[in-house]
Every structure is written in C-alpha cells, then in structure tokens.
Amino acid sequence: MSLFILRCTSQYLFIYPVGAMSSNIPAPPAPVLPKPSTPGCYNEVTSTAQLKSKHKSSSYYEPSAEQELVDTRNRLWDLEGWKESPLLTVYQYLPSILQEGPQCGLVALAMASAITQSSVSVQALLNEAQSRGFSYQGEMFSVDDMASLALAVLPEVSVKIIAGLQDNRDAVVHSLAQGAILLVPYDADRNHEPCCRKGHKAHWAAVCGALVCSNRCLLAARQGKSRRLMLWDYGLLAESNNNLVEFSPERGEDSSKYLLPSGGVRAGLCGRALIIQQC
C-alpha cells in the first residue's frame, strides 16, 4: 500500500509516505517536485508523457505512485479558477484495472482490495457475486450487495455504508486520510466524469484521494474504462450519485440480463456509497 500526505505550496509539492493524517509534519529538507516553469516541462522530474516515449515497445506505461502525483499536481495548477495552492491532503496509489463488460463495480472493488494483504481478482469477485446471487454478468446495482461482497472476500476490512455524500464530506475526507477507499456509484459521461443521466449511465469508481482548497474539494478516483487517474469535484460526484433513480431503457432492450435489487436502481444506488478500510 502506498499512502501519501501531500503539502503543496505555490512552488513545490512535498510528498510524505505516512500511515495517517498528522498535523505535525516536519518541514522537508529540500523540495522534491519542482513546479514547471512552462506547461509540460518538469525540469528534474519528467512527465508520464515523456516516460511513455521512452517505452514505445510497451502498449502501456504504468507510472509510479510518485510520478502519477506529478501529473495530477500539474493538472491541478492548470484547472481554471484554481488560484490557491491545495491544503494538506492525501492520495493512495491503486493499480489500474480495465473492465470487460458490465463489471465496473467488481473492477472498483478489485482495485480497492490492493490496500489489503490479500487483493482479489475481478474473476474471483465475479464468481463470488454470482454464487451469492448478487449479479448475472458482473453488474452491481446494489450498494448493500457490494458491501456484503467486500466483507465476504476481504475479511480483514471494515465496511461502512454512506447515505448522502454531500452531507458527509468531512467524514469521507477524514476516512480517505486514514487510508480508506470510497467505492461510489455515479452516472458516467463520455469522458467518464460524473454527470446526471438519471442512472442511465450508472458506473462505479474507487476514490483514493482528496485535495481540498478553501471550500472546494477534488477527489482522485479510478474507474474501469480508463487507466488515467481522474480528478472530480466532490459536489458534482455527490450530485451524480444522488441522481441514480432508474434503469437505462437501452440496457433493458439488449439481450443481456441484469440483476436489479428490490426497488430497482433508486433503492440500490441512489445517494449511497461505501467506505472500505483495512482493520
């Protein structure tokens, strides 16, 4: 498990490997990651794009946790309206896994299992979900079933269901700072970011970090349709999570079978998420 506390200033990003949030972090002896003088130029630390060019023989270059923070840091500074440096916050590295078919929830749980000593594969999760009657082909339309599945395959974790992300922001960020992972269903837009489609594009993500600046909070997340670490506004994700109210008519028209809980998408996903933390 790679858990980091970050201290951002107007010029530098300092990284501290830690086990929990601390208010008494010593000043760093020297800057670790210099802020680029021009966009895309990292001086002592190269970007992932530059690293990829050195690995042309590979179809995908997986950056290290520290390297991914460099890219995330620079995307933060490029965000329109982000005029202040983020406050002290946390990020935990999770391996990226691409989904095959409607297995976004299982992929999110498989990525989250990396915080334990017994990470599980998507196939193992699929087998367990099917045997317990939670899913036909990997779809997970119930937060309760996801919680039960997590406890069944990861006995060393605790699971807490969150009802209402917007009202529980401080508790969620605090849990992330303690090394927890937030598994959250939401509507995914074409670029995989949160949107509001009434649940027609229901998807799952594993949130592994938070960056807070003034009253704004961004979440670092992974999901199964891209290897890129995503940065989402907390409020937008909460709004998307709270709009999951109905099953997509398009999904209902195809020949695939989907297992829905009693009460449908609204009862299973709307306004709900779960926090997974190692005991």
PDB file of C-alpha atoms in Angstrom:
ATOM      1  CA  MET A   1       0.000   0.000   0.000  1.00  0.00           C
ATOM      2  CA  SER A   2       1.340   3.437  -0.941  1.00  0.00           C
ATOM      3  CA  LEU A   3      -0.314   6.173   1.109  1.00  0.00           C
ATOM      4  CA  PHE A   4       0.965   9.721   0.902  1.00  0.00           C
ATOM      5  CA  ILE A   5       0.339  13.026   2.602  1.00  0.00           C
ATOM      6  CA  LEU A   6       0.945  15.998   0.355  1.00  0.00           C
ATOM      7  CA  ARG A   7       1.951  19.521   1.268  1.00  0.00           C
ATOM      8  CA  CYS A   8       1.518  21.945  -1.615  1.00  0.00           C
ATOM      9  CA  THR A   9       2.993  25.423  -1.824  1.00  0.00           C
ATOM     10  CA  SER A  10       2.977  27.894  -4.676  1.00  0.00           C
ATOM     11  CA  GLN A  11       6.207  26.357  -5.978  1.00  0.00           C
ATOM     12  CA  TYR A  12       6.556  22.820  -4.716  1.00  0.00           C
ATOM     13  CA  LEU A  13       4.724  19.614  -3.922  1.00  0.00           C
ATOM     14  CA  PHE A  14       6.224  17.740  -0.967  1.00  0.00           C
ATOM     15  CA  ILE A  15       5.401  14.048  -0.545  1.00  0.00           C
ATOM     16  CA  TYR A  16       5.441  12.171   2.767  1.00  0.00           C
ATOM     17  CA  PRO A  17       4.810   8.407   2.982  1.00  0.00           C
ATOM     18  CA  VAL A  18       2.554   8.045   6.019  1.00  0.00           C
ATOM     19  CA  GLY A  19       0.040   5.795   7.723  1.00  0.00           C
ATOM     20  CA  ALA A  20      -2.402   8.510   8.790  1.00  0.00           C
ATOM     21  CA  MET A  21      -3.026  12.238   8.689  1.00  0.00           C
ATOM     22  CA  SER A  22      -0.829  14.262  11.012  1.00  0.00           C
ATOM     23  CA  SER A  23      -0.825  17.951  11.835  1.00  0.00           C
ATOM     24  CA  ASN A  24       2.824  17.880  12.962  1.00  0.00           C
ATOM     25  CA  ILE A  25       4.626  17.062   9.752  1.00  0.00           C
ATOM     26  CA  PRO A  26       8.215  18.363   9.793  1.00  0.00           C
ATOM     27  CA  ALA A  27       9.364  20.775   7.135  1.00  0.00           C
ATOM     28  CA  PRO A  28      11.052  18.952   4.243  1.00  0.00           C
ATOM     29  CA  PRO A  29      14.829  19.235   3.931  1.00  0.00           C
ATOM     30  CA  ALA A  30      14.628  20.054   0.229  1.00  0.00           C
ATOM     31  CA  PRO A  31      11.977  20.417  -2.464  1.00  0.00           C
ATOM     32  CA  VAL A  32      11.053  17.132  -4.090  1.00  0.00           C
ATOM     33  CA  LEU A  33       8.990  18.042  -7.143  1.00  0.00           C
ATOM     34  CA  PRO A  34       9.689  21.437  -8.742  1.00  0.00           C
ATOM     35  CA  LYS A  35       6.814  23.344 -10.280  1.00  0.00           C
ATOM     36  CA  PRO A  36       7.230  23.557 -14.066  1.00  0.00           C
ATOM     37  CA  SER A  37       8.309  26.910 -15.449  1.00  0.00           C
ATOM     38  CA  THR A  38       6.277  26.195 -18.577  1.00  0.00           C
ATOM     39  CA  PRO A  39       3.334  23.818 -19.072  1.00  0.00           C
ATOM     40  CA  GLY A  40       4.504  20.270 -19.656  1.00  0.00           C
ATOM     41  CA  CYS A  41       8.083  20.946 -18.510  1.00  0.00           C
ATOM     42  CA  TYR A  42       9.025  19.284 -15.224  1.00  0.00           C
ATOM     43  CA  ASN A  43      12.754  20.030 -15.041  1.00  0.00           C
ATOM     44  CA  GLU A  44      14.127  17.366 -12.653  1.00  0.00           C
ATOM     45  CA  VAL A  45      11.034  15.152 -12.854  1.00  0.00           C
ATOM     46  CA  THR A  46       9.716  14.089 -16.236  1.00  0.00           C
ATOM     47  CA  SER A  47       6.051  13.758 -17.119  1.00  0.00           C
ATOM     48  CA  THR A  48       4.269  10.495 -17.814  1.00  0.00           C
ATOM     49  CA  ALA A  49       4.019  11.525 -21.474  1.00  0.00           C
ATOM     50  CA  GLN A  50       7.809  11.808 -21.633  1.00  0.00           C
ATOM     51  CA  LEU A  51       8.220   8.491 -19.873  1.00  0.00           C
ATOM     52  CA  LYS A  52       5.856   6.820 -22.332  1.00  0.00           C
ATOM     53  CA  SER A  53       8.050   7.950 -25.227  1.00  0.00           C
ATOM     54  CA  LYS A  54      10.919   6.036 -23.629  1.00  0.00           C
ATOM     55  CA  HIS A  55       8.815   2.889 -23.536  1.00  0.00           C
ATOM     56  CA  LYS A  56       7.475   2.756 -27.088  1.00  0.00           C
ATOM     57  CA  SER A  57       7.809  -1.019 -27.137  1.00  0.00           C
ATOM     58  CA  SER A  58       5.194  -1.269 -24.386  1.00  0.00           C
ATOM     59  CA  SER A  59       1.487  -0.781 -25.089  1.00  0.00           C
ATOM     60  CA  TYR A  60       1.042   0.986 -21.761  1.00  0.00           C
ATOM     61  CA  TYR A  61       3.439   2.552 -19.285  1.00  0.00           C
ATOM     62  CA  GLU A  62       2.266   2.339 -15.666  1.00  0.00           C
ATOM     63  CA  PRO A  63       3.658   5.344 -13.757  1.00  0.00           C
ATOM     64  CA  SER A  64       4.845   5.037 -10.192  1.00  0.00           C
ATOM     65  CA  ALA A  65       2.754   6.497  -7.388  1.00  0.00           C
ATOM     66  CA  GLU A  66       5.100   9.473  -7.146  1.00  0.00           C
ATOM     67  CA  GLN A  67       5.094  10.039 -10.916  1.00  0.00           C
ATOM     68  CA  GLU A  68       1.322   9.964 -11.031  1.00  0.00           C
ATOM     69  CA  LEU A  69       1.279  12.649  -8.357  1.00  0.00           C
ATOM     70  CA  VAL A  70       3.441  14.843 -10.585  1.00  0.00           C
ATOM     71  CA  ASP A  71       0.909  14.637 -13.396  1.00  0.00           C
ATOM     72  CA  THR A  72      -2.008  15.138 -11.022  1.00  0.00           C
ATOM     73  CA  ARG A  73      -0.280  18.131  -9.456  1.00  0.00           C
ATOM     74  CA  ASN A  74       0.168  19.788 -12.830  1.00  0.00           C
ATOM     75  CA  ARG A  75      -3.417  19.170 -13.849  1.00  0.00           C
ATOM     76  CA  LEU A  76      -4.439  20.888 -10.617  1.00  0.00           C
ATOM     77  CA  TRP A  77      -2.447  24.003 -11.455  1.00  0.00           C
ATOM     78  CA  ASP A  78      -3.956  24.006 -14.938  1.00  0.00           C
ATOM     79  CA  LEU A  79      -7.523  23.954 -13.650  1.00  0.00           C
ATOM     80  CA  GLU A  80      -9.384  27.126 -14.466  1.00  0.00           C
ATOM     81  CA  GLY A  81     -10.060  29.149 -11.356  1.00  0.00           C
ATOM     82  CA  TRP A  82      -7.658  27.208  -9.115  1.00  0.00           C
ATOM     83  CA  LYS A  83      -5.799  30.247  -7.788  1.00  0.00           C
ATOM     84  CA  GLU A  84      -4.693  28.894  -4.418  1.00  0.00           C
ATOM     85  CA  SER A  85      -2.411  26.034  -3.503  1.00  0.00           C
ATOM     86  CA  PRO A  86      -4.264  22.993  -2.116  1.00  0.00           C
ATOM     87  CA  LEU A  87      -4.207  22.453   1.618  1.00  0.00           C
ATOM     88  CA  LEU A  88      -2.621  19.377   3.140  1.00  0.00           C
ATOM     89  CA  THR A  89      -4.372  16.330   1.731  1.00  0.00           C
ATOM     90  CA  VAL A  90      -3.884  12.661   0.878  1.00  0.00           C
ATOM     91  CA  TYR A  91      -3.593  10.253  -2.015  1.00  0.00           C
ATOM     92  CA  GLN A  92      -3.290   6.475  -2.039  1.00  0.00           C
ATOM     93  CA  TYR A  93      -1.990   4.641  -5.067  1.00  0.00           C
ATOM     94  CA  LEU A  94      -4.235   1.940  -6.531  1.00  0.00           C
ATOM     95  CA  PRO A  95      -3.370  -0.199  -9.559  1.00  0.00           C
ATOM     96  CA  SER A  96      -5.487   0.492 -12.627  1.00  0.00           C
ATOM     97  CA  ILE A  97      -7.672  -2.332 -13.970  1.00  0.00           C
ATOM     98  CA  LEU A  98      -9.689  -2.134 -17.181  1.00  0.00           C
ATOM     99  CA  GLN A  99     -13.112  -3.737 -17.182  1.00  0.00           C
ATOM    100  CA  GLU A 100     -14.513  -6.279 -19.625  1.00  0.00           C
ATOM    101  CA  GLY A 101     -18.263  -5.987 -19.952  1.00  0.00           C
ATOM    102  CA  PRO A 102     -20.511  -4.561 -17.213  1.00  0.00           C
ATOM    103  CA  GLN A 103     -18.060  -5.272 -14.392  1.00  0.00           C
ATOM    104  CA  CYS A 104     -17.302  -1.715 -13.255  1.00  0.00           C
ATOM    105  CA  GLY A 105     -18.298  -2.379  -9.649  1.00  0.00           C
ATOM    106  CA  LEU A 106     -16.202  -5.532  -9.412  1.00  0.00           C
ATOM    107  CA  VAL A 107     -13.251  -3.733 -11.003  1.00  0.00           C
ATOM    108  CA  ALA A 108     -13.562  -0.891  -8.485  1.00  0.00           C
ATOM    109  CA  LEU A 109     -13.599  -3.406  -5.629  1.00  0.00           C
ATOM    110  CA  ALA A 110     -10.638  -5.313  -7.090  1.00  0.00           C
ATOM    111  CA  MET A 111      -8.636  -2.072  -7.246  1.00  0.00           C
ATOM    112  CA  ALA A 112      -9.655  -1.190  -3.688  1.00  0.00           C
ATOM    113  CA  SER A 113      -8.546  -4.621  -2.458  1.00  0.00           C
ATOM    114  CA  ALA A 114      -4.951  -3.537  -3.108  1.00  0.00           C
ATOM    115  CA  ILE A 115      -4.966  -1.785   0.289  1.00  0.00           C
ATOM    116  CA  THR A 116      -5.061  -5.228   1.935  1.00  0.00           C
ATOM    117  CA  GLN A 117      -2.601  -8.103   2.079  1.00  0.00           C
ATOM    118  CA  SER A 118      -4.978 -10.324   0.084  1.00  0.00           C
ATOM    119  CA  SER A 119      -6.019  -8.450  -3.045  1.00  0.00           C
ATOM    120  CA  VAL A 120      -8.541 -10.301  -5.205  1.00  0.00           C
ATOM    121  CA  SER A 121      -9.017 -10.593  -8.956  1.00  0.00           C
ATOM    122  CA  VAL A 122     -12.059  -9.462 -10.894  1.00  0.00           C
ATOM    123  CA  GLN A 123     -12.746 -13.075 -11.884  1.00  0.00           C
ATOM    124  CA  ALA A 124     -12.734 -14.207  -8.255  1.00  0.00           C
ATOM    125  CA  LEU A 125     -15.147 -11.400  -7.384  1.00  0.00           C
ATOM    126  CA  LEU A 126     -17.401 -12.330 -10.303  1.00  0.00           C
ATOM    127  CA  ASN A 127     -17.515 -15.959  -9.198  1.00  0.00           C
ATOM    128  CA  GLU A 128     -18.383 -14.956  -5.635  1.00  0.00           C
ATOM    129  CA  ALA A 129     -21.006 -12.410  -6.729  1.00  0.00           C
ATOM    130  CA  GLN A 130     -22.702 -14.964  -8.967  1.00  0.00           C
ATOM    131  CA  SER A 131     -22.653 -17.669  -6.307  1.00  0.00           C
ATOM    132  CA  ARG A 132     -24.301 -15.292  -3.823  1.00  0.00           C
ATOM    133  CA  GLY A 133     -26.976 -14.190  -6.282  1.00  0.00           C
ATOM    134  CA  PHE A 134     -25.714 -10.604  -6.482  1.00  0.00           C
ATOM    135  CA  SER A 135     -25.027 -10.496 -10.225  1.00  0.00           C
ATOM    136  CA  TYR A 136     -25.524 -12.256 -13.548  1.00  0.00           C
ATOM    137  CA  GLN A 137     -22.551 -10.996 -15.561  1.00  0.00           C
ATOM    138  CA  GLY A 138     -20.713  -8.633 -13.232  1.00  0.00           C
ATOM    139  CA  GLU A 139     -23.247  -5.820 -12.887  1.00  0.00           C
ATOM    140  CA  MET A 140     -23.688  -4.494  -9.339  1.00  0.00           C
ATOM    141  CA  PHE A 141     -26.761  -2.331  -8.811  1.00  0.00           C
ATOM    142  CA  SER A 142     -26.826  -2.588  -5.026  1.00  0.00           C
ATOM    143  CA  VAL A 143     -24.544  -0.864  -2.519  1.00  0.00           C
ATOM    144  CA  ASP A 144     -25.691  -3.370   0.102  1.00  0.00           C
ATOM    145  CA  ASP A 145     -24.604  -6.281  -2.103  1.00  0.00           C
ATOM    146  CA  MET A 146     -21.260  -4.586  -2.749  1.00  0.00           C
ATOM    147  CA  ALA A 147     -20.742  -4.237   0.991  1.00  0.00           C
ATOM    148  CA  SER A 148     -21.597  -7.900   1.576  1.00  0.00           C
ATOM    149  CA  LEU A 149     -19.296  -8.980  -1.250  1.00  0.00           C
ATOM    150  CA  ALA A 150     -16.416  -6.900   0.122  1.00  0.00           C
ATOM    151  CA  LEU A 151     -16.776  -8.439   3.576  1.00  0.00           C
ATOM    152  CA  ALA A 152     -17.000 -11.944   2.106  1.00  0.00           C
ATOM    153  CA  VAL A 153     -13.780 -11.761   0.096  1.00  0.00           C
ATOM    154  CA  LEU A 154     -11.822  -9.321   2.277  1.00  0.00           C
ATOM    155  CA  PRO A 155     -12.323 -10.404   5.894  1.00  0.00           C
ATOM    156  CA  GLU A 156      -9.601  -8.019   7.112  1.00  0.00           C
ATOM    157  CA  VAL A 157     -11.540  -4.883   6.123  1.00  0.00           C
ATOM    158  CA  SER A 158     -14.340  -2.906   7.684  1.00  0.00           C
ATOM    159  CA  VAL A 159     -17.143  -1.574   5.509  1.00  0.00           C
ATOM    160  CA  LYS A 160     -19.328   1.436   6.207  1.00  0.00           C
ATOM    161  CA  ILE A 161     -22.253   2.477   4.023  1.00  0.00           C
ATOM    162  CA  ILE A 162     -22.577   6.230   3.481  1.00  0.00           C
ATOM    163  CA  ALA A 163     -26.041   7.700   2.919  1.00  0.00           C
ATOM    164  CA  GLY A 164     -25.698  11.162   1.395  1.00  0.00           C
ATOM    165  CA  LEU A 165     -22.224  12.093   0.156  1.00  0.00           C
ATOM    166  CA  GLN A 166     -22.822  15.830   0.310  1.00  0.00           C
ATOM    167  CA  ASP A 167     -23.779  15.776   3.990  1.00  0.00           C
ATOM    168  CA  ASN A 168     -20.841  13.539   4.879  1.00  0.00           C
ATOM    169  CA  ARG A 169     -17.984  15.287   3.080  1.00  0.00           C
ATOM    170  CA  ASP A 170     -15.824  15.838   6.160  1.00  0.00           C
ATOM    171  CA  ALA A 171     -16.268  12.233   7.289  1.00  0.00           C
ATOM    172  CA  VAL A 172     -15.405  10.918   3.817  1.00  0.00           C
ATOM    173  CA  VAL A 173     -12.256  13.049   3.515  1.00  0.00           C
ATOM    174  CA  HIS A 174     -11.203  12.046   7.034  1.00  0.00           C
ATOM    175  CA  SER A 175     -11.630   8.366   6.136  1.00  0.00           C
ATOM    176  CA  LEU A 176      -9.554   8.804   2.980  1.00  0.00           C
ATOM    177  CA  ALA A 177      -6.860  10.417   5.123  1.00  0.00           C
ATOM    178  CA  GLN A 178      -6.836   7.289   7.277  1.00  0.00           C
ATOM    179  CA  GLY A 179      -6.171   5.053   4.274  1.00  0.00           C
ATOM    180  CA  ALA A 180      -9.739   4.122   3.343  1.00  0.00           C
ATOM    181  CA  ILE A 181     -11.154   3.794  -0.174  1.00  0.00           C
ATOM    182  CA  LEU A 182     -14.550   5.178  -1.187  1.00  0.00           C
ATOM    183  CA  LEU A 183     -16.499   2.995  -3.620  1.00  0.00           C
ATOM    184  CA  VAL A 184     -19.153   5.145  -5.233  1.00  0.00           C
ATOM    185  CA  PRO A 185     -21.739   4.600  -7.990  1.00  0.00           C
ATOM    186  CA  TYR A 186     -22.404   7.554 -10.296  1.00  0.00           C
ATOM    187  CA  ASP A 187     -23.535   8.427 -13.820  1.00  0.00           C
ATOM    188  CA  ALA A 188     -20.529   8.453 -16.158  1.00  0.00           C
ATOM    189  CA  ASP A 189     -20.302  10.913 -19.034  1.00  0.00           C
ATOM    190  CA  ARG A 190     -18.446  10.112 -22.270  1.00  0.00           C
ATOM    191  CA  ASN A 191     -15.186  11.253 -20.670  1.00  0.00           C
ATOM    192  CA  HIS A 192     -16.009   9.081 -17.615  1.00  0.00           C
ATOM    193  CA  GLU A 193     -16.582  12.130 -15.398  1.00  0.00           C
ATOM    194  CA  PRO A 194     -19.704  12.475 -13.229  1.00  0.00           C
ATOM    195  CA  CYS A 195     -22.888  13.624 -14.946  1.00  0.00           C
ATOM    196  CA  CYS A 196     -26.614  13.374 -14.297  1.00  0.00           C
ATOM    197  CA  ARG A 197     -28.495  10.947 -16.568  1.00  0.00           C
ATOM    198  CA  LYS A 198     -30.990   9.593 -14.017  1.00  0.00           C
ATOM    199  CA  GLY A 199     -28.920   6.441 -13.613  1.00  0.00           C
ATOM    200  CA  HIS A 200     -28.917   5.510 -17.309  1.00  0.00           C
ATOM    201  CA  LYS A 201     -25.088   5.586 -17.314  1.00  0.00           C
ATOM    202  CA  ALA A 202     -24.598   4.078 -13.861  1.00  0.00           C
ATOM    203  CA  HIS A 203     -20.940   3.273 -13.234  1.00  0.00           C
ATOM    204  CA  TRP A 204     -18.633   2.594 -10.259  1.00  0.00           C
ATOM    205  CA  ALA A 205     -15.399   4.293  -9.192  1.00  0.00           C
ATOM    206  CA  ALA A 206     -12.817   3.802  -6.453  1.00  0.00           C
ATOM    207  CA  VAL A 207     -11.889   7.114  -4.811  1.00  0.00           C
ATOM    208  CA  CYS A 208      -8.362   7.030  -3.397  1.00  0.00           C
ATOM    209  CA  GLY A 209      -7.537  10.635  -2.528  1.00  0.00           C
ATOM    210  CA  ALA A 210      -8.804  14.128  -1.784  1.00  0.00           C
ATOM    211  CA  LEU A 211      -7.422  17.606  -2.467  1.00  0.00           C
ATOM    212  CA  VAL A 212      -9.003  20.454  -0.528  1.00  0.00           C
ATOM    213  CA  CYS A 213      -8.596  24.153  -1.287  1.00  0.00           C
ATOM    214  CA  SER A 214     -10.727  26.716   0.555  1.00  0.00           C
ATOM    215  CA  ASN A 215     -14.297  25.453   0.165  1.00  0.00           C
ATOM    216  CA  ARG A 216     -13.568  23.265  -2.837  1.00  0.00           C
ATOM    217  CA  CYS A 217     -12.751  19.564  -2.677  1.00  0.00           C
ATOM    218  CA  LEU A 218     -11.465  17.430  -5.532  1.00  0.00           C
ATOM    219  CA  LEU A 219     -11.402  13.655  -5.384  1.00  0.00           C
ATOM    220  CA  ALA A 220      -8.795  11.426  -7.008  1.00  0.00           C
ATOM    221  CA  ALA A 221     -10.503   8.368  -8.454  1.00  0.00           C
ATOM    222  CA  ARG A 222     -10.046   5.349 -10.673  1.00  0.00           C
ATOM    223  CA  GLN A 223     -12.681   3.611 -12.773  1.00  0.00           C
ATOM    224  CA  GLY A 224     -12.631   0.680 -15.148  1.00  0.00           C
ATOM    225  CA  LYS A 225     -12.809   2.413 -18.527  1.00  0.00           C
ATOM    226  CA  SER A 226      -9.530   4.342 -18.357  1.00  0.00           C
ATOM    227  CA  ARG A 227      -6.124   3.925 -16.751  1.00  0.00           C
ATOM    228  CA  ARG A 228      -5.897   7.638 -16.045  1.00  0.00           C
ATOM    229  CA  LEU A 229      -6.203   8.931 -12.505  1.00  0.00           C
ATOM    230  CA  MET A 230      -9.306  11.136 -12.524  1.00  0.00           C
ATOM    231  CA  LEU A 231      -9.888  14.386 -10.612  1.00  0.00           C
ATOM    232  CA  TRP A 232     -13.523  15.174  -9.858  1.00  0.00           C
ATOM    233  CA  ASP A 233     -15.275  17.905  -7.942  1.00  0.00           C
ATOM    234  CA  TYR A 234     -16.772  16.419  -4.772  1.00  0.00           C
ATOM    235  CA  GLY A 235     -20.070  18.247  -5.195  1.00  0.00           C
ATOM    236  CA  LEU A 236     -20.506  17.064  -8.785  1.00  0.00           C
ATOM    237  CA  LEU A 237     -19.831  13.459  -7.802  1.00  0.00           C
ATOM    238  CA  ALA A 238     -22.296  13.725  -4.913  1.00  0.00           C
ATOM    239  CA  GLU A 239     -24.927  15.194  -7.244  1.00  0.00           C
ATOM    240  CA  SER A 240     -24.364  12.427  -9.784  1.00  0.00           C
ATOM    241  CA  ASN A 241     -24.578   9.774  -7.074  1.00  0.00           C
ATOM    242  CA  ASN A 242     -27.839  11.276  -5.854  1.00  0.00           C
ATOM    243  CA  ASN A 243     -29.483  11.173  -9.298  1.00  0.00           C
ATOM    244  CA  LEU A 244     -29.343   7.392  -9.789  1.00  0.00           C
ATOM    245  CA  VAL A 245     -33.062   6.717  -9.913  1.00  0.00           C
ATOM    246  CA  GLU A 246     -33.855   4.406 -12.826  1.00  0.00           C
ATOM    247  CA  PHE A 247     -32.517   1.610 -15.001  1.00  0.00           C
ATOM    248  CA  SER A 248     -31.422   2.577 -18.512  1.00  0.00           C
ATOM    249  CA  PRO A 249     -34.052   1.713 -21.166  1.00  0.00           C
ATOM    250  CA  GLU A 250     -31.196   0.999 -23.591  1.00  0.00           C
ATOM    251  CA  ARG A 251     -29.808  -1.667 -21.295  1.00  0.00           C
ATOM    252  CA  GLY A 252     -33.268  -3.122 -20.907  1.00  0.00           C
ATOM    253  CA  GLU A 253     -33.606  -3.509 -24.676  1.00  0.00           C
ATOM    254  CA  ASP A 254     -30.443  -5.540 -25.262  1.00  0.00           C
ATOM    255  CA  SER A 255     -30.262  -9.300 -24.890  1.00  0.00           C
ATOM    256  CA  SER A 256     -28.109  -9.223 -21.751  1.00  0.00           C
ATOM    257  CA  LYS A 257     -29.535  -9.998 -18.333  1.00  0.00           C
ATOM    258  CA  TYR A 258     -29.121  -7.579 -15.439  1.00  0.00           C
ATOM    259  CA  LEU A 259     -29.898  -8.360 -11.830  1.00  0.00           C
ATOM    260  CA  LEU A 260     -31.651  -5.463 -10.093  1.00  0.00           C
ATOM    261  CA  PRO A 261     -32.390  -5.300  -6.362  1.00  0.00           C
ATOM    262  CA  SER A 262     -35.868  -4.926  -4.944  1.00  0.00           C
ATOM    263  CA  GLY A 263     -36.791  -1.291  -5.523  1.00  0.00           C
ATOM    264  CA  GLY A 264     -34.544  -1.018  -8.579  1.00  0.00           C
ATOM    265  CA  VAL A 265     -31.676   1.386  -9.161  1.00  0.00           C
ATOM    266  CA  ARG A 266     -33.122   4.033  -6.843  1.00  0.00           C
ATOM    267  CA  ALA A 267     -33.175   1.688  -3.850  1.00  0.00           C
ATOM    268  CA  GLY A 268     -29.845   0.071  -4.663  1.00  0.00           C
ATOM    269  CA  LEU A 269     -27.630   3.007  -5.609  1.00  0.00           C
ATOM    270  CA  CYS A 270     -29.226   6.437  -5.205  1.00  0.00           C
ATOM    271  CA  GLY A 271     -27.433   8.628  -2.668  1.00  0.00           C
ATOM    272  CA  ARG A 272     -25.354   5.736  -1.359  1.00  0.00           C
ATOM    273  CA  ALA A 273     -21.703   4.697  -1.329  1.00  0.00           C
ATOM    274  CA  LEU A 274     -19.398   2.630   0.854  1.00  0.00           C
ATOM    275  CA  ILE A 275     -16.083   3.147   2.597  1.00  0.00           C
ATOM    276  CA  ILE A 276     -13.647   0.240   2.780  1.00  0.00           C
ATOM    277  CA  GLN A 277     -10.839   0.385   5.315  1.00  0.00           C
ATOM    278  CA  GLN A 278      -8.284  -2.130   6.476  1.00  0.00           C
ATOM    279  CA  CYS A 279      -8.863  -3.184  10.079  1.00  0.00           C
TER     280      CYS A 279
END
